[in-house]
mmCIF file of C-alpha atoms and ligand atoms in Angstrom:
data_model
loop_
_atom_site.group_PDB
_atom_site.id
_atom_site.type_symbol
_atom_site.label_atom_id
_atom_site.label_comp_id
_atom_site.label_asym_id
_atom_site.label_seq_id
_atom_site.Cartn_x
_atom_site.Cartn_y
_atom_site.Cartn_z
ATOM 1 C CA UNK A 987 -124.757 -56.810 88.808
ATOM 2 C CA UNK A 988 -124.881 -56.380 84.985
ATOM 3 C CA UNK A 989 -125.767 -58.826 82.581
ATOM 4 C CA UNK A 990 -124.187 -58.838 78.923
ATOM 5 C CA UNK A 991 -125.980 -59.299 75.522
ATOM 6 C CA UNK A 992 -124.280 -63.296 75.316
ATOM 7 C CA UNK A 993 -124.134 -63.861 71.420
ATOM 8 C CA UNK A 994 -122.427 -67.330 72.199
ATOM 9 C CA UNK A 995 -123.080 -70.616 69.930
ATOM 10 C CA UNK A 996 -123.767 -72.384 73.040
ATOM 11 C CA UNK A 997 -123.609 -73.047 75.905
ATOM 12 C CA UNK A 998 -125.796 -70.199 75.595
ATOM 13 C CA UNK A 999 -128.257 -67.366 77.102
ATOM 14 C CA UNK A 1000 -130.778 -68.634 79.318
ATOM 15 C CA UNK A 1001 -133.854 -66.516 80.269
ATOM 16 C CA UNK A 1002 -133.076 -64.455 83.538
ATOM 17 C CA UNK A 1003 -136.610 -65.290 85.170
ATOM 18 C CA UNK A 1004 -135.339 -69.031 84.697
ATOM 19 C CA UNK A 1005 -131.883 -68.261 86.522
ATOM 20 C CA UNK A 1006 -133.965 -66.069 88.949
ATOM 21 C CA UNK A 1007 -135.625 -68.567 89.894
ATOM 22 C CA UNK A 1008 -132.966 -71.218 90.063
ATOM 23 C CA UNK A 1009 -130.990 -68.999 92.312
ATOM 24 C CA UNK A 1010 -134.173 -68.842 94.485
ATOM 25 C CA UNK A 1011 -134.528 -72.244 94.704
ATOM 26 C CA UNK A 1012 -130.654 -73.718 95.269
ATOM 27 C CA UNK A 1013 -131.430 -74.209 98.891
ATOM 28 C CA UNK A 1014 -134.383 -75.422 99.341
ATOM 29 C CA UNK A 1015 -136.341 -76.480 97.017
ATOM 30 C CA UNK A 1016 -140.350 -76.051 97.024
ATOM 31 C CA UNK A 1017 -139.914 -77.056 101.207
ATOM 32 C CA UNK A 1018 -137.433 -79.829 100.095
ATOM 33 C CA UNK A 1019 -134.751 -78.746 102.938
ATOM 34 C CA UNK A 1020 -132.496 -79.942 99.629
ATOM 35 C CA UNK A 1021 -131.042 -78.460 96.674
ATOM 36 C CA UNK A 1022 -132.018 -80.181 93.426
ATOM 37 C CA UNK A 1023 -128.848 -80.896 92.546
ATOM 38 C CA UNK A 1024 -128.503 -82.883 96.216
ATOM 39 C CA UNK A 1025 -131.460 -85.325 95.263
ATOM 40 C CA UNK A 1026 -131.977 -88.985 94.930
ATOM 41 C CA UNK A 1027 -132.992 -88.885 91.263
ATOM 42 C CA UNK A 1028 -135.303 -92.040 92.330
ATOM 43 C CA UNK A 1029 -137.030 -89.660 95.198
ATOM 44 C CA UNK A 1030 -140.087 -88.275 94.869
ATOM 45 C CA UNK A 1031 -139.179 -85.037 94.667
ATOM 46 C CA UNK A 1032 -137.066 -85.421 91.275
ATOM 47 C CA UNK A 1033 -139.375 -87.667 90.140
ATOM 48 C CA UNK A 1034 -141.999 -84.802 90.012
ATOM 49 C CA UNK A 1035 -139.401 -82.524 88.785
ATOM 50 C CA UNK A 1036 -138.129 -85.196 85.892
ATOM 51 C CA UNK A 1037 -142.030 -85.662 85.131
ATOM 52 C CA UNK A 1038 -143.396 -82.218 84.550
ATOM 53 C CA UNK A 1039 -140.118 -81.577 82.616
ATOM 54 C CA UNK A 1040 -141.041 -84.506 79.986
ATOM 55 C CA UNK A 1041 -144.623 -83.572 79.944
ATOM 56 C CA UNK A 1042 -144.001 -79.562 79.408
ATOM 57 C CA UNK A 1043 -141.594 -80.828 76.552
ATOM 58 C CA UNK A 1044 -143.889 -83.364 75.464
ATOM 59 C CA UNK A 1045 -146.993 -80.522 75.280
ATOM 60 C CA UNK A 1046 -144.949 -78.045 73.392
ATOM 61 C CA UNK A 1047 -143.853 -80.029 70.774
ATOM 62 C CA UNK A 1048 -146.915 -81.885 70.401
ATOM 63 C CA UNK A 1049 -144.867 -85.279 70.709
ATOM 64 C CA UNK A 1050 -147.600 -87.764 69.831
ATOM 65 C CA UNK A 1051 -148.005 -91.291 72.242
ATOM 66 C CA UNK A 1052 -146.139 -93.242 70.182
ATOM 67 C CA UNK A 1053 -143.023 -91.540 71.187
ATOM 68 C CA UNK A 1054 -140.643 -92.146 73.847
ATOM 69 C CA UNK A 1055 -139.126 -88.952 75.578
ATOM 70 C CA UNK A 1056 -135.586 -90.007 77.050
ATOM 71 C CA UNK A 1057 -132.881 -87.586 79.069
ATOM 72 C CA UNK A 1058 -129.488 -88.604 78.045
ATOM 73 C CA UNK A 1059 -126.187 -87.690 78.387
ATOM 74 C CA UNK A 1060 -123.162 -87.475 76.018
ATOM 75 C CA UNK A 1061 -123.871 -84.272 73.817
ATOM 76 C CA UNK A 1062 -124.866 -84.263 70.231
ATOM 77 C CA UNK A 1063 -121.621 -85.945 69.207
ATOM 78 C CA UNK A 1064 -122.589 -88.856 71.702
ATOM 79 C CA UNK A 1065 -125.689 -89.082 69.645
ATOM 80 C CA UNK A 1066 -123.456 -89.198 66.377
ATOM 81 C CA UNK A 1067 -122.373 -92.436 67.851
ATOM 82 C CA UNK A 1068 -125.494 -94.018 69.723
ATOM 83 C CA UNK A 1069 -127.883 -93.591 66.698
ATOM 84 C CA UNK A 1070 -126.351 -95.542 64.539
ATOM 85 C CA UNK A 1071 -125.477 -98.137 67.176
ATOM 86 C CA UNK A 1072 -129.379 -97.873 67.743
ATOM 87 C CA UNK A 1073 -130.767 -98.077 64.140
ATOM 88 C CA UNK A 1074 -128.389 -98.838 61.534
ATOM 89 C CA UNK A 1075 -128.754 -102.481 62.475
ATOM 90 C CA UNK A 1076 -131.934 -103.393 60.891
ATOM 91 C CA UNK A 1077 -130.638 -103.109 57.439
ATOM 92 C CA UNK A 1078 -126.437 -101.839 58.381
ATOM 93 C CA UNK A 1079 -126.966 -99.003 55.861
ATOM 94 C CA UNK A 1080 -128.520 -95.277 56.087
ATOM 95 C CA UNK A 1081 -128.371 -92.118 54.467
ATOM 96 C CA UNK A 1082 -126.651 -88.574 55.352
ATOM 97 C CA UNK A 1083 -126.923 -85.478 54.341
ATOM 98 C CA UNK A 1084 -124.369 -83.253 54.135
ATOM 99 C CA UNK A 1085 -124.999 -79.684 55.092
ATOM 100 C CA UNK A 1086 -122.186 -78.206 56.788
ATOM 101 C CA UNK A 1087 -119.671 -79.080 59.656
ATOM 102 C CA UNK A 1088 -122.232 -80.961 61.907
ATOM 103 C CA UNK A 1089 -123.007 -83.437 59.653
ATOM 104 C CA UNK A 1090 -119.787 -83.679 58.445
ATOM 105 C CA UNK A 1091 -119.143 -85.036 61.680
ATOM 106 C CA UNK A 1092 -122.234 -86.732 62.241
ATOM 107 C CA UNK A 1093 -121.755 -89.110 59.393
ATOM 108 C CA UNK A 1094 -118.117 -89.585 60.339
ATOM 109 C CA UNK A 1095 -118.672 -91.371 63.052
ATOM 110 C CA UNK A 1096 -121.550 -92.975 61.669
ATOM 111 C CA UNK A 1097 -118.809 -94.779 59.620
ATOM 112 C CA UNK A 1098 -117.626 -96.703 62.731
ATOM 113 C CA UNK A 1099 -120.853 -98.989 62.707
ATOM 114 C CA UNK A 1100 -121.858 -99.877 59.610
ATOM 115 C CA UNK A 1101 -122.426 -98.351 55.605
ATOM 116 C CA UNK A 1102 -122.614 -94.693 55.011
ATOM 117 C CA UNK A 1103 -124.406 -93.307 51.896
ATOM 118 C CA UNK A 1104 -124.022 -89.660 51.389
ATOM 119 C CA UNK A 1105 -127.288 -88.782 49.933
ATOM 120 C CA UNK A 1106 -126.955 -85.380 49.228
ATOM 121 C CA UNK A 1107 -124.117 -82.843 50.060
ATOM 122 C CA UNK A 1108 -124.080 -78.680 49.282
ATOM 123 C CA UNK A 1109 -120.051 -79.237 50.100
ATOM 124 C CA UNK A 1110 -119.543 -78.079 46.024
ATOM 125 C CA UNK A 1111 -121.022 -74.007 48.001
ATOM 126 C CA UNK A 1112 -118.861 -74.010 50.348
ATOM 127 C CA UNK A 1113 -122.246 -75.349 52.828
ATOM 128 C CA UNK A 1114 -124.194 -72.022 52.263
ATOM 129 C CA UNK A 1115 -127.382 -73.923 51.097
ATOM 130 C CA UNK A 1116 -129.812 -77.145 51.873
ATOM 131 C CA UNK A 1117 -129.407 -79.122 48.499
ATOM 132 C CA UNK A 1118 -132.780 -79.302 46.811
ATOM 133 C CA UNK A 1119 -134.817 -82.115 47.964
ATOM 134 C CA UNK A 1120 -135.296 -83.600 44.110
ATOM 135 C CA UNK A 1121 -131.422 -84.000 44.021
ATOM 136 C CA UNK A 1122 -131.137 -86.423 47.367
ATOM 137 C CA UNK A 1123 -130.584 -89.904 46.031
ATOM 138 C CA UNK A 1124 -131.917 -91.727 48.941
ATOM 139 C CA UNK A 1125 -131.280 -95.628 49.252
ATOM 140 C CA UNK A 1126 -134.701 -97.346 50.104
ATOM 141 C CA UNK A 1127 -132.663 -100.045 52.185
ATOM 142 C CA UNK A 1128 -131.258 -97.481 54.487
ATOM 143 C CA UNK A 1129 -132.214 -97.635 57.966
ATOM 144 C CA UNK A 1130 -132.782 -94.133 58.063
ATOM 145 C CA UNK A 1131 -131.933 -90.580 56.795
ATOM 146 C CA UNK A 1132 -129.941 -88.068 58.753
ATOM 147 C CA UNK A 1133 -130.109 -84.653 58.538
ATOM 148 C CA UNK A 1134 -128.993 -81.442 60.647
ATOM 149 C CA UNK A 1135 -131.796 -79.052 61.053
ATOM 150 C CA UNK A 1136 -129.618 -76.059 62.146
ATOM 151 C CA UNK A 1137 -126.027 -75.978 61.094
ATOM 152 C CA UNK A 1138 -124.808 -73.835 63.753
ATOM 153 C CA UNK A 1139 -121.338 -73.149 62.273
ATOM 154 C CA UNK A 1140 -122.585 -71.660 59.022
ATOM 155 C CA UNK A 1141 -125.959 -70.730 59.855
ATOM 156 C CA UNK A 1142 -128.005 -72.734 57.268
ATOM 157 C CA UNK A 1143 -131.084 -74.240 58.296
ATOM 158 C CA UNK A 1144 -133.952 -76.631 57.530
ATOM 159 C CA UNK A 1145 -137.221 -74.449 56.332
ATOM 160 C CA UNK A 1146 -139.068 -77.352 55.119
ATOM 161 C CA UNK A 1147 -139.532 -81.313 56.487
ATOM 162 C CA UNK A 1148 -137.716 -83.640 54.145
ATOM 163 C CA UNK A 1149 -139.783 -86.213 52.290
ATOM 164 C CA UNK A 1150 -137.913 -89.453 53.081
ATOM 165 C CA UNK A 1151 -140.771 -91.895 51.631
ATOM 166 C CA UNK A 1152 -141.159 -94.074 54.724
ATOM 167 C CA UNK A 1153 -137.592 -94.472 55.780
ATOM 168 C CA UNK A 1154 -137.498 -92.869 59.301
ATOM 169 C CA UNK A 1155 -135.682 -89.564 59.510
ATOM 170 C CA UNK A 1156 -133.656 -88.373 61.950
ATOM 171 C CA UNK A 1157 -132.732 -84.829 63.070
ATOM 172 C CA UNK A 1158 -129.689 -83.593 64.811
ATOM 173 C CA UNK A 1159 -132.013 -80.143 66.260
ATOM 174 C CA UNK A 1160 -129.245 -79.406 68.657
ATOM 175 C CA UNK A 1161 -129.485 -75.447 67.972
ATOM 176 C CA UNK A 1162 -132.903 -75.323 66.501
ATOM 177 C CA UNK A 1163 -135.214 -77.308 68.829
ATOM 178 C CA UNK A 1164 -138.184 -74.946 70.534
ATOM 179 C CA UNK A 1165 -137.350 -72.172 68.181
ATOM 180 C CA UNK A 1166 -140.024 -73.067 66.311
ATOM 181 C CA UNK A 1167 -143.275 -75.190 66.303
ATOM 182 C CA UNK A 1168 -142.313 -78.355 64.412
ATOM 183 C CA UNK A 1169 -144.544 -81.660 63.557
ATOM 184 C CA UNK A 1170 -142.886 -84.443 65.495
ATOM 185 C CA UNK A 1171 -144.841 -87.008 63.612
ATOM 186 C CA UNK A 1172 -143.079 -86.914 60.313
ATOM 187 C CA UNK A 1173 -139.514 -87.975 62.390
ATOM 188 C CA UNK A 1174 -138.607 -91.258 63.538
ATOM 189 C CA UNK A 1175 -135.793 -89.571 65.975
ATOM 190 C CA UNK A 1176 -135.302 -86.300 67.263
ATOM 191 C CA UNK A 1177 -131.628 -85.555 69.248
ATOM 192 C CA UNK A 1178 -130.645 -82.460 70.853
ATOM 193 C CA UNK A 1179 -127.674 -81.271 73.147
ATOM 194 C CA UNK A 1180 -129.816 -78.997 75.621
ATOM 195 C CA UNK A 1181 -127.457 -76.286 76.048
ATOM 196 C CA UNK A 1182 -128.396 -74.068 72.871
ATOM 197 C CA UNK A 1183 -132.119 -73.434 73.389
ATOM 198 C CA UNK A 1184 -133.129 -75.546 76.134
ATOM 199 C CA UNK A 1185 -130.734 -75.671 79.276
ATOM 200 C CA UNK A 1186 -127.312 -76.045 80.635
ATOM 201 C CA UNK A 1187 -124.984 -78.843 78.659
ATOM 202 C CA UNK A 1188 -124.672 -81.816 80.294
ATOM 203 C CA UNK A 1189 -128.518 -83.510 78.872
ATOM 204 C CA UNK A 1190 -129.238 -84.596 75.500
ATOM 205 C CA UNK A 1191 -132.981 -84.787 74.686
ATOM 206 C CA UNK A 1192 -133.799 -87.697 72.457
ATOM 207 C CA UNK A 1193 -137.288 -87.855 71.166
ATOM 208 C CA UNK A 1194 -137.775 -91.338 69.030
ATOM 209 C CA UNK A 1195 -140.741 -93.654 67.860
ATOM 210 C CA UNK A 1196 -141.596 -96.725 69.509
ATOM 211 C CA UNK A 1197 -141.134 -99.226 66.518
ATOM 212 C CA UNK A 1198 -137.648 -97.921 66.267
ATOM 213 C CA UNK A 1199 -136.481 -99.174 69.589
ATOM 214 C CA UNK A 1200 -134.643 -102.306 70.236
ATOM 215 C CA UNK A 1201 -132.820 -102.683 67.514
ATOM 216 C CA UNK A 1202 -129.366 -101.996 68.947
ATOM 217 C CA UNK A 1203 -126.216 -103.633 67.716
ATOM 218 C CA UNK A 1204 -124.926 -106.002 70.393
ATOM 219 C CA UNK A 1205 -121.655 -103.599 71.178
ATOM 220 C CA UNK A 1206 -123.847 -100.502 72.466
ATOM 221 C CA UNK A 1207 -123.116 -99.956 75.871
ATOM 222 C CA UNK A 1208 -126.127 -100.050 77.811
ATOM 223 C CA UNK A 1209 -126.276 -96.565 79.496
ATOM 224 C CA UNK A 1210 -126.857 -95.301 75.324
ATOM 225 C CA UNK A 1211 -129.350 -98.497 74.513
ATOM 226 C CA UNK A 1212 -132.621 -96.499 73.981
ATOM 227 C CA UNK A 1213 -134.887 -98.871 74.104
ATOM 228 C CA UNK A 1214 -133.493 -99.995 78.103
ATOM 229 C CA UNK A 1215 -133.435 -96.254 78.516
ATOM 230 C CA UNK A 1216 -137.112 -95.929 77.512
ATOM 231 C CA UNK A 1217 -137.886 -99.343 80.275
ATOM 232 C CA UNK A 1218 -136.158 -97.534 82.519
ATOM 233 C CA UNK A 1219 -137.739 -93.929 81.878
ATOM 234 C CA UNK A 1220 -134.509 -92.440 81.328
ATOM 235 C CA UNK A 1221 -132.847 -93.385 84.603
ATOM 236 C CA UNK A 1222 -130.804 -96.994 83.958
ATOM 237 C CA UNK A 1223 -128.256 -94.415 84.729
ATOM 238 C CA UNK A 1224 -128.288 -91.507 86.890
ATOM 239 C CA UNK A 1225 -129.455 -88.940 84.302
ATOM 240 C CA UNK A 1226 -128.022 -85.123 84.475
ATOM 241 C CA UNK A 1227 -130.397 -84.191 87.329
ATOM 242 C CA UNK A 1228 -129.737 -80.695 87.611
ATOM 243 C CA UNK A 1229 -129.999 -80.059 84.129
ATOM 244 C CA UNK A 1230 -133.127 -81.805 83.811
ATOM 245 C CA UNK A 1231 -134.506 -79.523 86.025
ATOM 246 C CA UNK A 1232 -133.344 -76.092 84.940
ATOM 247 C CA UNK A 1233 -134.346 -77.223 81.355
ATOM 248 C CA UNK A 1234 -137.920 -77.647 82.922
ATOM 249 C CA UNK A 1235 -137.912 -74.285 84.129
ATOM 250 C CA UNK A 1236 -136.881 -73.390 80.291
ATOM 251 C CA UNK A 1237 -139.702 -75.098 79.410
ATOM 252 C CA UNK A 1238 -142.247 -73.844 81.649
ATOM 253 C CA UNK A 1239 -141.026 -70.173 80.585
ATOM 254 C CA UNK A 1240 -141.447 -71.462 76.746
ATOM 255 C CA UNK A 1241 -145.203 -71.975 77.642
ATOM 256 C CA UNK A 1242 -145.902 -69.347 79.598
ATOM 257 C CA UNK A 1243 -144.565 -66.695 76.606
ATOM 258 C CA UNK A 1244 -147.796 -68.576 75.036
ATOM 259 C CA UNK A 1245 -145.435 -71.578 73.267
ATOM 260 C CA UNK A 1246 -143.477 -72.009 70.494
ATOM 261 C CA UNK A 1247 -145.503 -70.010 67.916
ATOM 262 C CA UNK A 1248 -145.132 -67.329 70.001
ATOM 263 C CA UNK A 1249 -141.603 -68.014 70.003
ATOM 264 C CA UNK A 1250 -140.929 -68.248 66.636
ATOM 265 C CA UNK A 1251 -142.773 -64.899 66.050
ATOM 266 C CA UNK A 1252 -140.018 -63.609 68.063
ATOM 267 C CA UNK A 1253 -137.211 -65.371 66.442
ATOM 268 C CA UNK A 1254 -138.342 -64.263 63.305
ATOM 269 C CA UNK A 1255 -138.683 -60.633 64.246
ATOM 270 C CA UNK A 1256 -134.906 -60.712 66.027
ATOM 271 C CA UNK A 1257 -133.386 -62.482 62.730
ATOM 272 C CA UNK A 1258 -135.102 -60.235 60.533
ATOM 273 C CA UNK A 1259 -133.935 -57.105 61.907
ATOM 274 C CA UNK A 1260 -130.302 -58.657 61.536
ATOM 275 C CA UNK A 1261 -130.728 -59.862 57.804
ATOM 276 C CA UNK A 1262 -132.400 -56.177 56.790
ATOM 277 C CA UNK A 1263 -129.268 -54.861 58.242
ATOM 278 C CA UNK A 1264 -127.091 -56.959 56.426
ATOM 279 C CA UNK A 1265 -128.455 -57.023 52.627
ATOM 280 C CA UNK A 1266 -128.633 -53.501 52.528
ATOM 281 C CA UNK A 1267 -125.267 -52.695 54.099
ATOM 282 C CA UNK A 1268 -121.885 -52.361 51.771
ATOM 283 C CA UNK A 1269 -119.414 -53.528 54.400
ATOM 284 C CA UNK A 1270 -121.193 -56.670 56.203
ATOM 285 C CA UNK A 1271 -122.101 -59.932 54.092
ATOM 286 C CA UNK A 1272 -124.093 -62.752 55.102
ATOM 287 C CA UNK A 1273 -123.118 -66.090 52.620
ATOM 288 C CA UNK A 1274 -126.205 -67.809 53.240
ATOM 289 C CA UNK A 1275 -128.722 -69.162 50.075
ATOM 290 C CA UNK A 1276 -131.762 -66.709 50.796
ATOM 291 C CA UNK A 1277 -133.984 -69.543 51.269
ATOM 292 C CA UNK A 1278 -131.821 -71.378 53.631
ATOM 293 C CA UNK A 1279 -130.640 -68.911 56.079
ATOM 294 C CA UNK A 1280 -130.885 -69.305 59.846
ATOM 295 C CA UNK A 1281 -133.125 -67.904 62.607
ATOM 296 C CA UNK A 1282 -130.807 -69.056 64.834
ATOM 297 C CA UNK A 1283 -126.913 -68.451 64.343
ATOM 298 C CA UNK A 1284 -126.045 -65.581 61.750
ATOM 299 C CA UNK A 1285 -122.623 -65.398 60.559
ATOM 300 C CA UNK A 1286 -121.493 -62.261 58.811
ATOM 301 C CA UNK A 1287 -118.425 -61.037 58.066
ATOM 302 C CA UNK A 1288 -116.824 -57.650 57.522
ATOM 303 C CA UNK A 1289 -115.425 -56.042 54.409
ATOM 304 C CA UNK A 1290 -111.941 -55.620 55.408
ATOM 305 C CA UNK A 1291 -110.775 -58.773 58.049
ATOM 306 C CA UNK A 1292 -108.347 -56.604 59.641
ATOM 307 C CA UNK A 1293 -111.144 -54.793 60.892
ATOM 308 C CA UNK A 1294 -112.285 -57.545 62.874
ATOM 309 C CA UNK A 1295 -110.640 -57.665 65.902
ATOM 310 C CA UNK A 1296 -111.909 -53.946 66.177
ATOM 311 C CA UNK A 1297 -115.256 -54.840 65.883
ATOM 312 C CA UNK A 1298 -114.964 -57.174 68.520
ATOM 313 C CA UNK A 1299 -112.909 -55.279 70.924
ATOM 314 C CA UNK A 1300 -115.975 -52.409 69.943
ATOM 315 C CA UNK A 1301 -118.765 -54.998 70.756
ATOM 316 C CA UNK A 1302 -116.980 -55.833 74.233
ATOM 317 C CA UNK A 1303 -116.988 -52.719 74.954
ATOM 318 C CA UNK A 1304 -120.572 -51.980 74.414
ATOM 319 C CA UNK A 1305 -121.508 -55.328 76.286
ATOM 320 C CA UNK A 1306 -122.051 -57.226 73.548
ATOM 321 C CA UNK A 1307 -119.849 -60.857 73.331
ATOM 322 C CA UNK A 1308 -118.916 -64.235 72.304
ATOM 323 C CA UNK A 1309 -119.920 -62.848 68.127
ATOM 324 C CA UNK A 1310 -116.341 -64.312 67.203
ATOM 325 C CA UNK A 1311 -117.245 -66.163 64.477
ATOM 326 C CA UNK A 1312 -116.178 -70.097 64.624
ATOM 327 C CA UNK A 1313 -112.478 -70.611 63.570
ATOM 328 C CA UNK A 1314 -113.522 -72.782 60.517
ATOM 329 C CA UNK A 1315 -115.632 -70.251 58.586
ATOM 330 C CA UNK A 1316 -113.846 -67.175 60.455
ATOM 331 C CA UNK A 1317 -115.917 -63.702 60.772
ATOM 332 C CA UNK A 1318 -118.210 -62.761 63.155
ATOM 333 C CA UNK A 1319 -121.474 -64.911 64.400
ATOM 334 C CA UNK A 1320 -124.457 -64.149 66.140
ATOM 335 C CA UNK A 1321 -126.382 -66.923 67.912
ATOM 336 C CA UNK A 1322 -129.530 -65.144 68.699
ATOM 337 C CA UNK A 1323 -131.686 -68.195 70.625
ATOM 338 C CA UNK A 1324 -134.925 -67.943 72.008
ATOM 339 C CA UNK A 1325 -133.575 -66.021 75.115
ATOM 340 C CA UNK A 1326 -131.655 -63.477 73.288
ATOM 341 C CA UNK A 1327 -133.974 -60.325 73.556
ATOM 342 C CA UNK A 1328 -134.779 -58.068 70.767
ATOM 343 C CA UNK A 1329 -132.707 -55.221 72.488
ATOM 344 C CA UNK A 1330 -129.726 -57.465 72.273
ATOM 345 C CA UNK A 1331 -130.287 -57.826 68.218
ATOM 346 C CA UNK A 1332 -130.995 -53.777 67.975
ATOM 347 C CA UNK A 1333 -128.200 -52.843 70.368
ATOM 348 C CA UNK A 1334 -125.714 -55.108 67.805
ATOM 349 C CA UNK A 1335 -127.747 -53.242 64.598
ATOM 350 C CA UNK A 1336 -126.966 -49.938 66.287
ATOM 351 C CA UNK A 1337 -123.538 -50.656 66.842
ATOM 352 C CA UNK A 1338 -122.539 -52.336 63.430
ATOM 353 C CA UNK A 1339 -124.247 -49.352 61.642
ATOM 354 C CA UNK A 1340 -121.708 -46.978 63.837
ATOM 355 C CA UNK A 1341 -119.246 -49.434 62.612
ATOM 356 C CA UNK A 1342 -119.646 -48.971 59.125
ATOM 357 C CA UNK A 1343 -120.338 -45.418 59.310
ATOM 358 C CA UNK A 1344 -116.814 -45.451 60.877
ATOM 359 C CA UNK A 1345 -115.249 -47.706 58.853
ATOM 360 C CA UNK A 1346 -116.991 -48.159 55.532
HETATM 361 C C1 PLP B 1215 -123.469 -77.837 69.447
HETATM 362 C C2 PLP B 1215 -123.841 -78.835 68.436
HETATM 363 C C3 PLP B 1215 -123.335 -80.147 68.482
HETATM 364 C C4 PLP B 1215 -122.337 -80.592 69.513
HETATM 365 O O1 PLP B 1215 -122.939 -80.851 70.725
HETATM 366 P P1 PLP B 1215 -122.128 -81.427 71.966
HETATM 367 O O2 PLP B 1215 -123.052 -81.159 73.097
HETATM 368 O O3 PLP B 1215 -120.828 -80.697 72.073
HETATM 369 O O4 PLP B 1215 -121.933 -82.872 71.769
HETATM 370 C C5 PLP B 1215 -123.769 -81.029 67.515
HETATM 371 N N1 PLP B 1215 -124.652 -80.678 66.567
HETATM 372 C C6 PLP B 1215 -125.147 -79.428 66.489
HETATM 373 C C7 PLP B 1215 -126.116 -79.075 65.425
HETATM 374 C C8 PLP B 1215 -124.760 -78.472 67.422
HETATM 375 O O5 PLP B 1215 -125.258 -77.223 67.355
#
């Protein structure tokens, strides 16, 4: 067996001692005489295993009492739709802003159920910045503000918790969440597809305050209503048992690494070595505002595009993959998520440097 350095957006690297361990336990698990993913999500067994998964998530992130934890399905762009068939209702107006494909899309569909103010967009930069927080122009009717922590296409990302004075804001963290220690209290909603930094796809995470619950516009369908999702801790439908539990075996890894400081230590040491690389080098670029760029997903892209299927092919070769860059910005990307190594990020230094050398 041989395992690749997986640069992919997502679905995305998992920790091996987390897959280890799944493979371990497919059978039988902890004296079950069942597989997980054969389990009455009402039997006690997933119940423990739902449980400890919320309360791991809930110690990491320091998600205060007030907050309901709920396991969802649908994806990210599920959530485009179910939070504003959720919120938008108290006052049928809230603010997005606009910082690159994701919440392009986000507020698109937000459009379907009810008024859509575009607060602040960096659109005019081709999204390679946050817009300045003293240029929003924020509507204090709006049921809340949207933003995308992590743009995943373009790599530009959050560094800083938006002000939104007292409207509740709410964070698509999709490729961002438990990369970094983050203070839960100044959102009213947190949403996240798992499948970037915390599992396999098939569970969103949605982390959202209590007062902001039950305020649903009569068409939601009731499997996305939060607040009979929160009555029903998370299981008024079957919820996406098997990816409940690998992401609590993410989770438990997360803590036992000593949490996310200790992650983001790492993530900053892994981007870091990447963005040295690029600012000094003549033939790869990185677009992205200084201030603004991602730990996450770094795009770069060569001097000469006809060079790129090369470098690719090259990568391959050295077991390096998925760095095809996505086809709207073109280019190369590397999605370097808490489970990427540091080997992975020097083995892709070593080999662009060869590159260039090479080719420059
Ligand atoms: C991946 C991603 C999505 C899309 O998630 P789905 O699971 O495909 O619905 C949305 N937003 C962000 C920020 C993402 O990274």
């Amino acid at each position: 067996m041989s395992r690749v350095f997986n640069f992919s957006a997502g679905p995305a690297v998992l920790p091996e001692p987390v897959l280890r361990r799944a493979a371990a336990e497919m059978l039988d698990w902890n004296g079950s005489g069942m597989s997980v993913m054969e389990m009455s999500h009402r039997g006690k067994e997933f119940i423990a295993i739902h449980a400890e998964a919320e309360a791991l998530l809930r110690e990491l992130l320091g998600i205060p009492g007030n907050y309901k934890v709920l396991f969802m399905q649908g994806g990210a762009i599920g959530e485009n739709a179910i939070v504003p068939m959720n919120l938008i209702g108290r006052t049928g107006r809230a603010d997005y802003v606009s910082t690159g494909d994701w919440s392009e899309r986000s507020l698109a569909e937000a459009r379907k159920f009810g008024t859509v103010n575009v607060a602040a967009t960096s659109q005019d930069t081709n999204f390679t910045r946050i817009p300045a927080r003293d240029t929003w122009r924020l509507d204090p009717g709006a049921a809340y503000v949207h933003v995308c922590s992590n743009e995943t296409i373009r790599g530009v990302q959050y560094h800083w918790t938006p002000d939104t004075a007292g409207v509740p804001l709410v964070a698509d963290m999709s490729s961002d969440i438990l990369s970094r220690p983050i203070d839960v209290s100044r959102y009213g909603l947190i949403y996240a597809g798992a499948q970037k930094n915390m599992g396999p796809s098939g569970l969103t995470v949605v982390i959202v305050r209590d007062d902001l619950l039950g305020h649903a516009l009569p068409i939601t369908p009731s499997a996305f209503d939060y607040r009979l999702q929160a009555e029903h801790d998370s299981m008024y439908n079957t919820p996406p048992t098997y990816a409940i539990y690998v992401a609590g075996l993410v989770l438990r890894h997360v803590k036992d690494l000593g949490g996310l400081p200790a992650v983001e230590q790492h993530n900053r040491a892994k981007a870091k070595l990447l963005y040295d690389f690029l600012d000094q080098s003549r033939f790869f670029r990185n677009e992205v505002a200084l201030q603004d760029r991602s730990l996450m997903n770094i795009p770069f892209h060569l001097k000469d595009t006809a060079l790129d299927a090369a470098f690719l092919k090259g990568a391959q070769d050295r077991g390096m993959v998925q760095l095809k860059g996505h086809r709207i910005s073109g280019g190369m990307r590397a999605s370097i998520y808490n489970a990427m190594p540091i080997e992975g990020v020097q083995a892709l230094v070593k080999y662009m440097q060869e590159f260039e050398r090479e080719h420059g």
